[in-house]
PDB file of C-alpha atoms in Angstrom:
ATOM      1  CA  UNK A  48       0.000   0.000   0.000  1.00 68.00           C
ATOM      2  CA  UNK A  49       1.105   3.321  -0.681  1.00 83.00           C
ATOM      3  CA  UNK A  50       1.549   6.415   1.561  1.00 85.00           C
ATOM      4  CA  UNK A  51      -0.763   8.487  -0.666  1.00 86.00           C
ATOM      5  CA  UNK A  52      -3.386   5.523  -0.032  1.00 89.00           C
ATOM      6  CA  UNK A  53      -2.545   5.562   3.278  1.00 89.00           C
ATOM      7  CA  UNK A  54      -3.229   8.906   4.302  1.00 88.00           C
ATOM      8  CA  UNK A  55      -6.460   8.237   2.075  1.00 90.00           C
ATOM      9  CA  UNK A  56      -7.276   5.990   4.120  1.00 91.00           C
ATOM     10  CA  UNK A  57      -6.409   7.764   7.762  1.00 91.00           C
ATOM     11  CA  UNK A  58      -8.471  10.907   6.097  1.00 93.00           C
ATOM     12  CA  UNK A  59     -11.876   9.041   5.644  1.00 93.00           C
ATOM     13  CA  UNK A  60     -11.461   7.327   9.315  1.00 94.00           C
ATOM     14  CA  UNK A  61     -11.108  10.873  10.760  1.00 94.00           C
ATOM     15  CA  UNK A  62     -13.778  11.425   8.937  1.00 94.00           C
ATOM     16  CA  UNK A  63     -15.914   9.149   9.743  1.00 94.00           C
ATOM     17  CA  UNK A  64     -14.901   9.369  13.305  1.00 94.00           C
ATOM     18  CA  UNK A  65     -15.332  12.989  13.295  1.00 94.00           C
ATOM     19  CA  UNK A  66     -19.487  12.032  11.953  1.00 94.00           C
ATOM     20  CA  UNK A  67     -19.918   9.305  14.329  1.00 94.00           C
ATOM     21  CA  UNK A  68     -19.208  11.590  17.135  1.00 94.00           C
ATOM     22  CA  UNK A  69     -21.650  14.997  15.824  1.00 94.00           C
ATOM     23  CA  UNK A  70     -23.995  12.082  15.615  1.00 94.00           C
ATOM     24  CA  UNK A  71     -24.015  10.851  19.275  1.00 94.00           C
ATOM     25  CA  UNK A  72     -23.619  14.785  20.472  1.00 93.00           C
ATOM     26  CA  UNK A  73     -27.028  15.581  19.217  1.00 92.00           C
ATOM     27  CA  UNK A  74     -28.732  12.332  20.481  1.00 92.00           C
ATOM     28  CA  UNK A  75     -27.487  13.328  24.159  1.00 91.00           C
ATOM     29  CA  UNK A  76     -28.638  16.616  23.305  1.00 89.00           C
ATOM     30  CA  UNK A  77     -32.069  15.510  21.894  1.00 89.00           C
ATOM     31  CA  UNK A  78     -32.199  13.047  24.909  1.00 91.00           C
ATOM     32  CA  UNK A  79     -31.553  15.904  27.065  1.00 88.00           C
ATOM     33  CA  UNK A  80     -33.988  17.948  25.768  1.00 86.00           C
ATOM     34  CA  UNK A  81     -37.199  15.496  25.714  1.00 86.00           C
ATOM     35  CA  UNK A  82     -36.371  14.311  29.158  1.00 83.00           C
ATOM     36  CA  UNK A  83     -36.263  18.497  30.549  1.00 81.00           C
ATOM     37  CA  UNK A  84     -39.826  18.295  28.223  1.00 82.00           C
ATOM     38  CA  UNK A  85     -40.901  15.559  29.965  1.00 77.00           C
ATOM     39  CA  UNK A  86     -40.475  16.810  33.438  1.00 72.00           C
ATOM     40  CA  UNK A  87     -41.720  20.024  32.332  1.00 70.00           C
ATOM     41  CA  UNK A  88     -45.170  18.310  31.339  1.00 72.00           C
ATOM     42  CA  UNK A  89     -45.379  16.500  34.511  1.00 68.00           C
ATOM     43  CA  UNK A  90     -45.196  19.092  36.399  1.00 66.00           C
ATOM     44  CA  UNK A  91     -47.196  21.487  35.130  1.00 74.00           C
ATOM     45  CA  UNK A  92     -49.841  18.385  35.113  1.00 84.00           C
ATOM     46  CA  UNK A  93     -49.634  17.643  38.462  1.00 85.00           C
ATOM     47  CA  UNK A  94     -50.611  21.280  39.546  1.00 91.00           C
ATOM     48  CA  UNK A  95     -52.528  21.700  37.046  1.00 90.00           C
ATOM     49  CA  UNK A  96     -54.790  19.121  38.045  1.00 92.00           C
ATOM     50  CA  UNK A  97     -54.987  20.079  41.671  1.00 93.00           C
ATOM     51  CA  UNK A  98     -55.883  23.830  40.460  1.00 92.00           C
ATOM     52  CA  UNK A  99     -58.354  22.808  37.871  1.00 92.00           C
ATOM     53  CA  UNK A 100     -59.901  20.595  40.955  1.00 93.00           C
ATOM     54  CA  UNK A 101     -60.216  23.732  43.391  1.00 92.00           C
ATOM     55  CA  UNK A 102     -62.233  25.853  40.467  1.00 90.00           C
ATOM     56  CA  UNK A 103     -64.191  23.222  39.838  1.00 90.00           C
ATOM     57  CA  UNK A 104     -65.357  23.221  43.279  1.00 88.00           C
ATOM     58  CA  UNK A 105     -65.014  26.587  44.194  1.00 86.00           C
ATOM     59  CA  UNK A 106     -67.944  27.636  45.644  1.00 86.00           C
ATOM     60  CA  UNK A 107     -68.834  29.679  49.502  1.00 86.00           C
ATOM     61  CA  UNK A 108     -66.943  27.278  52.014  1.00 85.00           C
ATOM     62  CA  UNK A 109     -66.570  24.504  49.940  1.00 90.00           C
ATOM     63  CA  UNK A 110     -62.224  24.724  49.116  1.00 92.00           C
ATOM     64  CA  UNK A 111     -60.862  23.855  52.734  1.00 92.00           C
ATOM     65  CA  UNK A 112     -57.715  23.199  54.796  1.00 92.00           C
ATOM     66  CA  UNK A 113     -57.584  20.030  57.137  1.00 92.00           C
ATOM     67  CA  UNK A 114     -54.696  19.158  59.356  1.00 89.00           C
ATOM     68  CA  UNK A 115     -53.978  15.858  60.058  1.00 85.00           C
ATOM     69  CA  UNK A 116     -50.576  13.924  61.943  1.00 81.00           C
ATOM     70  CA  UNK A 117     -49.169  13.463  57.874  1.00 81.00           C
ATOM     71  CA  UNK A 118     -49.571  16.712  56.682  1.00 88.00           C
ATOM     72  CA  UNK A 119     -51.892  19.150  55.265  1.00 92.00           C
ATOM     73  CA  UNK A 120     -55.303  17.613  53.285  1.00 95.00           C
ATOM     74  CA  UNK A 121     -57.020  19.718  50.535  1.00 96.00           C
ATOM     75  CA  UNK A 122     -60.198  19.138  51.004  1.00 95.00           C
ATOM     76  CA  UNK A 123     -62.806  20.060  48.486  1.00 95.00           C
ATOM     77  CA  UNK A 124     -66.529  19.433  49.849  1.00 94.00           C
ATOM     78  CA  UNK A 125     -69.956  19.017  47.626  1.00 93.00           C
ATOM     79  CA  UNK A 126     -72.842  19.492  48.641  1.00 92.00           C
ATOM     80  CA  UNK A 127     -75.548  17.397  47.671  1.00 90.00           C
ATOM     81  CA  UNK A 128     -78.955  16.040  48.041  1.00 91.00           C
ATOM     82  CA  UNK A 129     -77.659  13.193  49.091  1.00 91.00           C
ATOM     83  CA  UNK A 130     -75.604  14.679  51.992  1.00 91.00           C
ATOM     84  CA  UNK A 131     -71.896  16.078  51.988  1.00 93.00           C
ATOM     85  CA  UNK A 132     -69.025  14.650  49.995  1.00 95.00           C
ATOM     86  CA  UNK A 133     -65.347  15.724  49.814  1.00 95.00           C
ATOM     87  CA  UNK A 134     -62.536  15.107  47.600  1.00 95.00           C
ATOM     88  CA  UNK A 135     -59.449  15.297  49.197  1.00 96.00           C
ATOM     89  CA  UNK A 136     -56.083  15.592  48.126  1.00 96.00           C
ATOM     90  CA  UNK A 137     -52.998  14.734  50.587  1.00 95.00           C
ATOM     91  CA  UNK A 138     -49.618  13.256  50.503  1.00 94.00           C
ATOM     92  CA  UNK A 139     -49.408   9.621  52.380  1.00 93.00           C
ATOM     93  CA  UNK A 140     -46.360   7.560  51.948  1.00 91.00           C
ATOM     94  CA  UNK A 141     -44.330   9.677  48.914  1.00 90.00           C
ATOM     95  CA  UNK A 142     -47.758   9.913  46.666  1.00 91.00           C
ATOM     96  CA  UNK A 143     -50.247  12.787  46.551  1.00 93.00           C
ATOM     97  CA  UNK A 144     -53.653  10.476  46.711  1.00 95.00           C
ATOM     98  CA  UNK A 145     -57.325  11.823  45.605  1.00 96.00           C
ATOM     99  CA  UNK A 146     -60.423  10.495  47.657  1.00 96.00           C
ATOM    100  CA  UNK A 147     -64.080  10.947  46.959  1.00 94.00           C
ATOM    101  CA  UNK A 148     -66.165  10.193  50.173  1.00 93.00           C
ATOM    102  CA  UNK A 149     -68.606  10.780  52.649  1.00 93.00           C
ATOM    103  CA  UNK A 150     -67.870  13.891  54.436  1.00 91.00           C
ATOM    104  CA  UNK A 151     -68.044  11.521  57.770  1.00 92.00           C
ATOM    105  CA  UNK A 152     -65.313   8.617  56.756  1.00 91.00           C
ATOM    106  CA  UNK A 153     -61.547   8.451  57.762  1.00 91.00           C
ATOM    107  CA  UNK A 154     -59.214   8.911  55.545  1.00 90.00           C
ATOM    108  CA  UNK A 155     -58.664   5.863  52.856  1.00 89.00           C
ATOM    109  CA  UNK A 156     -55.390   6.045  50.763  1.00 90.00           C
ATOM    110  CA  UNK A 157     -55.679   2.454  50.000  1.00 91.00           C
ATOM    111  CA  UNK A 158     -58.427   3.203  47.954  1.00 89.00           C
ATOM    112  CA  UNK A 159     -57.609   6.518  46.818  1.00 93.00           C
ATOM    113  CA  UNK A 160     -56.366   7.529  43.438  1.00 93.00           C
ATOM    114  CA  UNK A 161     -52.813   8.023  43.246  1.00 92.00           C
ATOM    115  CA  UNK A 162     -51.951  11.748  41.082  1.00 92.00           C
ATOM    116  CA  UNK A 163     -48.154  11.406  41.028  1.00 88.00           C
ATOM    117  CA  UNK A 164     -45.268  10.610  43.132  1.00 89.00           C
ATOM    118  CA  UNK A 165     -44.220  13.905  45.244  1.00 89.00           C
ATOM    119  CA  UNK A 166     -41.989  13.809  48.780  1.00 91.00           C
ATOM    120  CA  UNK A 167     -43.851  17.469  49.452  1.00 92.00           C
ATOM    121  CA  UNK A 168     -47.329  18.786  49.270  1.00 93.00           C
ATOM    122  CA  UNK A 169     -47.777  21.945  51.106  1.00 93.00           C
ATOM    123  CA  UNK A 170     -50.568  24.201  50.721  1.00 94.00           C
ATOM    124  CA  UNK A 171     -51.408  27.134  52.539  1.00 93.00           C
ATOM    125  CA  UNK A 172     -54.419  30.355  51.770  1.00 90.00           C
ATOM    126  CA  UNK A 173     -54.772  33.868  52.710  1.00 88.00           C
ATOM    127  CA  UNK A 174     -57.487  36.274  51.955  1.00 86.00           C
ATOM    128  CA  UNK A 175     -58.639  34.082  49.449  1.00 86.00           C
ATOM    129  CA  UNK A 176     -55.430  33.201  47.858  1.00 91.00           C
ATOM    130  CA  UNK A 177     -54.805  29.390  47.344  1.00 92.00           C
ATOM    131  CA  UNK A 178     -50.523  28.367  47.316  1.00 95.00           C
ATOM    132  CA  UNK A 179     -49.847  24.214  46.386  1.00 94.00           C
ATOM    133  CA  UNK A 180     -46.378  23.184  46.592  1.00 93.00           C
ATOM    134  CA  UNK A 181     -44.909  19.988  45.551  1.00 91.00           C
ATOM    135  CA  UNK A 182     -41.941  18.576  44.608  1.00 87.00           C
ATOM    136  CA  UNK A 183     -42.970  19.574  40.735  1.00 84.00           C
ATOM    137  CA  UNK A 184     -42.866  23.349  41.819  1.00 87.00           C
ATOM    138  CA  UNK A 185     -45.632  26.134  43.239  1.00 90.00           C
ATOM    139  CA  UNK A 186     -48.587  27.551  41.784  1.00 91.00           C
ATOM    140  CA  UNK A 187     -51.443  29.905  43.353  1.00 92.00           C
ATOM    141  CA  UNK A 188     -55.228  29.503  43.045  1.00 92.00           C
ATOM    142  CA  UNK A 189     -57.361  32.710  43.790  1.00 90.00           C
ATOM    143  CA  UNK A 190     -60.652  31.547  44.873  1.00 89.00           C
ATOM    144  CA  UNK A 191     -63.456  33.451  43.528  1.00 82.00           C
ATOM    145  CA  UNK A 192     -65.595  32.542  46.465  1.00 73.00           C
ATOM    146  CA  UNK A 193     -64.915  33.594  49.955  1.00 64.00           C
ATOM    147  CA  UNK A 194     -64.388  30.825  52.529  1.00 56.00           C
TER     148      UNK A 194
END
């Protein structure tokens, strides 16, 4: 083989090395990219959800605050004909859990929905102003009720 073939040779193998590597640089960054996405979407879901919940059942005294030995409970009560409901939404063992039940029963997370995994759910209101933390971040609800 020749030198002239030989450098030929070396050239293309840069070359190719060189295109192999561009190649796996944008994957990571593409990979990168969806996965910040991803997390992005979940999190705005996840608070989302619990805001759309409060309007939905924002009516005079009906968006609430509950301590319990856990941790706050978002409790979201409906009145009906058939007596008093609540939804509530609280954090029990790393998962944010949604109940729908009798005003009058205990607390249930083993049948409760589960809304995401989250190590924090804090919530707090003044003068009408709703604030839900979780790990995914903080958002604020103004009620258009008064409570």
């Amino acid at each position: 083989m020749t030198s002239k073939k030989i450098v030929e040779t070396l050239q293309w193998m840069v070359l190719i090395v060189i295109l192999i590597t561009m190649v796996l640089v944008a994957v990571s960054g593409y990979r990168s990219s969806v996965n910040a996405q991803n997390t992005s979407n979940t999190q705005r879901r996840e608070l989302s959800y619990i805001s759309n919940k409060i309007h939905e059942m924002d009516v005079k005294d009906a968006v609430k605050i509950r301590e319990n030995e856990d941790g706050d409970i978002l409790v979201l009560i409906d009145r009906t004909d058939m007596g008093e409901y609540e939804t509530r939404i609280y954090l029990h063992n790393g998962t944010l859990h949604e109940e729908y039940v009798d005003a009058n029963e205990e607390l249930q997370p083993q049948n409760a929905g589960i809304i995401s995994k989250t190590k924090k759910f804090d919530i707090g209101m003044e003068n009408g102003l709703m604030r839900i933390e979780t790990d995914s971040g903080k958002t604020f609800v103004l009620l258009r009720t008064e409570n």
